[in-house]
mmCIF file of C-alpha atoms in Angstrom:
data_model
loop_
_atom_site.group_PDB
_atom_site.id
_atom_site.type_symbol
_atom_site.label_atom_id
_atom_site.label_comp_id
_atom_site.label_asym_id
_atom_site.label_seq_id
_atom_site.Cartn_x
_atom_site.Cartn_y
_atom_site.Cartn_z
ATOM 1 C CA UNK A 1 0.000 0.000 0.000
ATOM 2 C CA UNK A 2 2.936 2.189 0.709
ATOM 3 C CA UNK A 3 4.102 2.269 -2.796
ATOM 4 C CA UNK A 4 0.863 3.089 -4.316
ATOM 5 C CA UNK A 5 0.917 6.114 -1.912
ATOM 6 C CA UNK A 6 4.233 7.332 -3.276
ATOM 7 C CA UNK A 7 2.957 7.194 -6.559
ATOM 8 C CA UNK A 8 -0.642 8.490 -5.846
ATOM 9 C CA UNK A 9 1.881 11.519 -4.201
ATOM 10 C CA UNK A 10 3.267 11.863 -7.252
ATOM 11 C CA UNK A 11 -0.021 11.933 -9.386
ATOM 12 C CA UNK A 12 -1.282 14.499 -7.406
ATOM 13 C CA UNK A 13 1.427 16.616 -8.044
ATOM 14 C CA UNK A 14 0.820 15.952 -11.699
ATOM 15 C CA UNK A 15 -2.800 16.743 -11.168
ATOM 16 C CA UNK A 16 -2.076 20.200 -8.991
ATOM 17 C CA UNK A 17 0.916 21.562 -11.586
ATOM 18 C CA UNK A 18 -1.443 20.805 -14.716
ATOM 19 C CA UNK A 19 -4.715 21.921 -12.985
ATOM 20 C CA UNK A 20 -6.782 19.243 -13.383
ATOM 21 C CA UNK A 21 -8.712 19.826 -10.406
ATOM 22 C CA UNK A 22 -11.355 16.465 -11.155
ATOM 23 C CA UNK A 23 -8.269 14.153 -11.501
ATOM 24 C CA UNK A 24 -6.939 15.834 -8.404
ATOM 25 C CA UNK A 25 -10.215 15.288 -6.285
ATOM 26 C CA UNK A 26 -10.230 11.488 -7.806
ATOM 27 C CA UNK A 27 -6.460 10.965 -6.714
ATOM 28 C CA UNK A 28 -6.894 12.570 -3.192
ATOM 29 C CA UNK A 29 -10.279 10.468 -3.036
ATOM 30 C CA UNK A 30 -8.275 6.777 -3.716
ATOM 31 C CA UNK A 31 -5.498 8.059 -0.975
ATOM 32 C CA UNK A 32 -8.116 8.793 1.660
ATOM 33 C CA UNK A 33 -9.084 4.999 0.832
ATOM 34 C CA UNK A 34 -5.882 3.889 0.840
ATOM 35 C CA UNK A 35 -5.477 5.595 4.545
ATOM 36 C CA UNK A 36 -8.542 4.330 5.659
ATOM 37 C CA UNK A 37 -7.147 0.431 4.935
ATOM 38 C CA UNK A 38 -4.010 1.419 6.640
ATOM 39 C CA UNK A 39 -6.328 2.313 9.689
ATOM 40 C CA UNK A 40 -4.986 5.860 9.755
ATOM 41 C CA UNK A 41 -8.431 7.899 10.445
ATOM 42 C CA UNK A 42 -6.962 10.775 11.134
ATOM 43 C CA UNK A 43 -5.071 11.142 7.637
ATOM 44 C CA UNK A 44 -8.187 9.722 5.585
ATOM 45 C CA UNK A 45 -10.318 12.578 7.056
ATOM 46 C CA UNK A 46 -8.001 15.331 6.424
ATOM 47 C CA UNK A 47 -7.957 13.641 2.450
ATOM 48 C CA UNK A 48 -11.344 13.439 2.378
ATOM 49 C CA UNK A 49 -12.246 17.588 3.440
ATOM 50 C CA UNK A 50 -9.364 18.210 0.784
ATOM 51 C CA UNK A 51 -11.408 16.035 -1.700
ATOM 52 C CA UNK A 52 -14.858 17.783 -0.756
ATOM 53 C CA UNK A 53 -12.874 21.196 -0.658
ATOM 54 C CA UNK A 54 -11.212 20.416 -4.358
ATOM 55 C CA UNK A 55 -15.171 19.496 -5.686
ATOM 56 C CA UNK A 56 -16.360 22.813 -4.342
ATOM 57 C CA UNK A 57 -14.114 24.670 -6.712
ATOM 58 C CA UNK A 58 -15.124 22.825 -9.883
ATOM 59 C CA UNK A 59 -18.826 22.742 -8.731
ATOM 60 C CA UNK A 60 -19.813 18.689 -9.473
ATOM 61 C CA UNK A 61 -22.751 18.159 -6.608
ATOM 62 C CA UNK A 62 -22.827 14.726 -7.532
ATOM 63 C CA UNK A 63 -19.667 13.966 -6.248
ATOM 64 C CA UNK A 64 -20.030 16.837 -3.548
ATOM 65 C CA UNK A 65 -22.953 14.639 -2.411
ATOM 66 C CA UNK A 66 -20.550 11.606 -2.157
ATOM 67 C CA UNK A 67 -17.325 13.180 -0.616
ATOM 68 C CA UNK A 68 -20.007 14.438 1.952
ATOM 69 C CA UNK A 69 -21.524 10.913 2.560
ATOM 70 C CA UNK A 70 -17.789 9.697 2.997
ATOM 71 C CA UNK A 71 -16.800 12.202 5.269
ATOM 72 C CA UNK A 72 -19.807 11.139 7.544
ATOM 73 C CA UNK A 73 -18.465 7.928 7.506
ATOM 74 C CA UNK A 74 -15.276 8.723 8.773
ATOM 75 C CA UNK A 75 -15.831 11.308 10.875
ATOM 76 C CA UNK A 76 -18.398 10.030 13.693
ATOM 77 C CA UNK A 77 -18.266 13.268 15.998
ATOM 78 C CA UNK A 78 -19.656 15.199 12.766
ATOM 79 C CA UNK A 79 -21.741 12.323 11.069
ATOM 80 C CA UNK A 80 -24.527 14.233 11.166
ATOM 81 C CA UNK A 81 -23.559 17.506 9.868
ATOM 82 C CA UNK A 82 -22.138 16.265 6.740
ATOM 83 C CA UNK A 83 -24.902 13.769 6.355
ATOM 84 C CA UNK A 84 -27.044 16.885 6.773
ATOM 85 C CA UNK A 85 -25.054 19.042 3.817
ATOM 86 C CA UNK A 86 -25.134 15.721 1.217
ATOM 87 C CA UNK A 87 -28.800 15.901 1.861
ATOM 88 C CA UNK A 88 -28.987 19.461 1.082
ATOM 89 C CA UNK A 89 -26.832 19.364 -2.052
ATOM 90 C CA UNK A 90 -28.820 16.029 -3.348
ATOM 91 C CA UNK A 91 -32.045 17.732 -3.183
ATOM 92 C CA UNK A 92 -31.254 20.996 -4.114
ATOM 93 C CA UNK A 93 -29.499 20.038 -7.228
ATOM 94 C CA UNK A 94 -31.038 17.115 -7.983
ATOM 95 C CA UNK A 95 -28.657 13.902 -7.018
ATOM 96 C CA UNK A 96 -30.203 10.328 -7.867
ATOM 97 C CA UNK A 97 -32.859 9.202 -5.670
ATOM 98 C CA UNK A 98 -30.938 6.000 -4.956
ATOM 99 C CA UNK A 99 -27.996 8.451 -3.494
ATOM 100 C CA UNK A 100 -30.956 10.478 -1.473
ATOM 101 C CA UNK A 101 -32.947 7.436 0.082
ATOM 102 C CA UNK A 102 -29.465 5.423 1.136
ATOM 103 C CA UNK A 103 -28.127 9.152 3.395
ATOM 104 C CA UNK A 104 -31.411 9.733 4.455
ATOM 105 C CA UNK A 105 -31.220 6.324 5.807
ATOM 106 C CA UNK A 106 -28.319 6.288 7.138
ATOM 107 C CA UNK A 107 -28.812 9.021 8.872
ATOM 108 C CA UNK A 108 -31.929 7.832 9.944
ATOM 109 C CA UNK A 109 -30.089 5.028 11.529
ATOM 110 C CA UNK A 110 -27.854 7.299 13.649
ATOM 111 C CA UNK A 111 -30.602 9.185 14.865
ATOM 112 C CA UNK A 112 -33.030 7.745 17.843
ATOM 113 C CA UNK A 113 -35.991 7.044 16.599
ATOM 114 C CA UNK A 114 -37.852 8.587 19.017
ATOM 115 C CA UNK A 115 -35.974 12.070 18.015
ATOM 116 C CA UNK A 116 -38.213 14.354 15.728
ATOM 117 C CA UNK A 117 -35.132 14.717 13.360
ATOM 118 C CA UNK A 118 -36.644 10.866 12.543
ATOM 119 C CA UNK A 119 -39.685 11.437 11.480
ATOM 120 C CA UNK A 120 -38.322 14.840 9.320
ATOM 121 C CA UNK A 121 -35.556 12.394 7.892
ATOM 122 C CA UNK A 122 -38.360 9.391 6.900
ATOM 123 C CA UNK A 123 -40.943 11.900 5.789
ATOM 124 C CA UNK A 124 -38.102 13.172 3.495
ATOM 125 C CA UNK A 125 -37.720 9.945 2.031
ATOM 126 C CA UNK A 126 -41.180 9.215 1.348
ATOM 127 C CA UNK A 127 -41.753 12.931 -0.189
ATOM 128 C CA UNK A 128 -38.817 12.294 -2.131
ATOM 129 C CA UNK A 129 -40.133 8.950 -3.784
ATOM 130 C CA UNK A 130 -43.223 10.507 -4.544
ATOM 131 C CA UNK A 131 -41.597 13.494 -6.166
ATOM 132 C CA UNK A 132 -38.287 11.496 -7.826
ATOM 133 C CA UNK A 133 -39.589 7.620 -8.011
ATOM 134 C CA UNK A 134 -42.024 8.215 -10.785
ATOM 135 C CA UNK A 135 -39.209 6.676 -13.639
ATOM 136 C CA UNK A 136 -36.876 4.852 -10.992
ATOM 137 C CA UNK A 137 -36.514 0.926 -11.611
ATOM 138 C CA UNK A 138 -36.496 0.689 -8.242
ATOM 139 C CA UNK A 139 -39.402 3.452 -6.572
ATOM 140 C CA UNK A 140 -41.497 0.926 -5.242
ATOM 141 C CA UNK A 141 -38.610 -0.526 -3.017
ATOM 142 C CA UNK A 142 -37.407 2.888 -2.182
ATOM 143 C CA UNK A 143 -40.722 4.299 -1.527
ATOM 144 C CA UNK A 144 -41.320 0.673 1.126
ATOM 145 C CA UNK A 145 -38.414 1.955 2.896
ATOM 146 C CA UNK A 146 -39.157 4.658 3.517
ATOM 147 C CA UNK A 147 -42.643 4.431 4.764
ATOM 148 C CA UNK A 148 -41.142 1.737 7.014
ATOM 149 C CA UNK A 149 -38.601 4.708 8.172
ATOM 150 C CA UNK A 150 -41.507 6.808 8.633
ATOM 151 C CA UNK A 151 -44.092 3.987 10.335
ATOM 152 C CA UNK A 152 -40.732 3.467 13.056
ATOM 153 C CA UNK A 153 -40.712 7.116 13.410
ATOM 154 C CA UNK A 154 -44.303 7.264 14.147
ATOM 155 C CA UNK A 155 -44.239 4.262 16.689
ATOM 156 C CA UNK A 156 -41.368 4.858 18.340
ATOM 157 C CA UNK A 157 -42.927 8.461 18.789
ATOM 158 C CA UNK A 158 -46.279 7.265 20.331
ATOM 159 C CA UNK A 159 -48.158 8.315 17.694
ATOM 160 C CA UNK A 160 -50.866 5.323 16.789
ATOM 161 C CA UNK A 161 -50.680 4.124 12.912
ATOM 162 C CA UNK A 162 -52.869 2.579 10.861
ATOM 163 C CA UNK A 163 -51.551 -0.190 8.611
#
């Protein structure tokens, strides 16, 4: 793994000296992997915010959305927060609803149930099914999950459903 470093180092430079800023946010993206199999955390979230940073310039909110949804893997004291921004940027600029539904969920996951931030997060996913899901090959799936986000929501708030 070492060795690919070195040379991911040295593709980077490449990438910064010729201004390729995409090929620069791919290489920093495959050495924040690369530092997350070595177990060093601390170096794969510093790549990653360079990676989310380097997408901001060039303005791609698809992979925005996904350097987001990786830093909220990695970084567990700020989950949330970047969960919270990937949301934003998928439904503001129109991400896939597949790449919606999944950090919605996940978030959903981290989040007690009993929390409102729940039922907000479910009721997301089911609006966004209804809105997005019309052409998906997989809406009706989606839009299940989601309604069993919401329905957990609901119970877990005390509020009585009717199935």
């Amino acid at each position: 793994i070492r060795g690919a470093i070195v040379l991911y180092e040295q593709s980077l430079k490449i990438k910064e000296d010729t201004n390729n800023i995409e090929g620069k946010a791919a290489t920093l993206n495959n050495m924040a992997y690369w530092a997350g199999e070595m177990g060093d955390k601390a170096w794969q979230l510093e790549l990653l915010k360079q990676v989310a940073q380097t997408i901001s310039e060039i303005k791609n909110d698809t992979h925005l959305l996904t350097a987001l949804h990786n830093l909220g893997v990695c970084d567990e004291s700020k989950r949330l927060v970047y969960w919270a921004q990937a949301i934003w940027v998928g439904l503001r600029f129109q991400a896939p609803l597949t790449d919606i539904i999944t950090i919605l969920n996940l978030m959903y996951q981290v989040v007690p149930p009993s929390e409102e931030l729940a039922a907000l997060l479910s009721a997301t996913a089911v609006y966004s099914c209804h809105i997005k899901g019309e052409e998906h090959p997989h809406s009706q799936k989606l839009l299940q999950q989601s309604i069993n986000m919401l329905s957990g929501a609901a119970v877990a708030q005390g509020i009585d459903t009717q199935e």
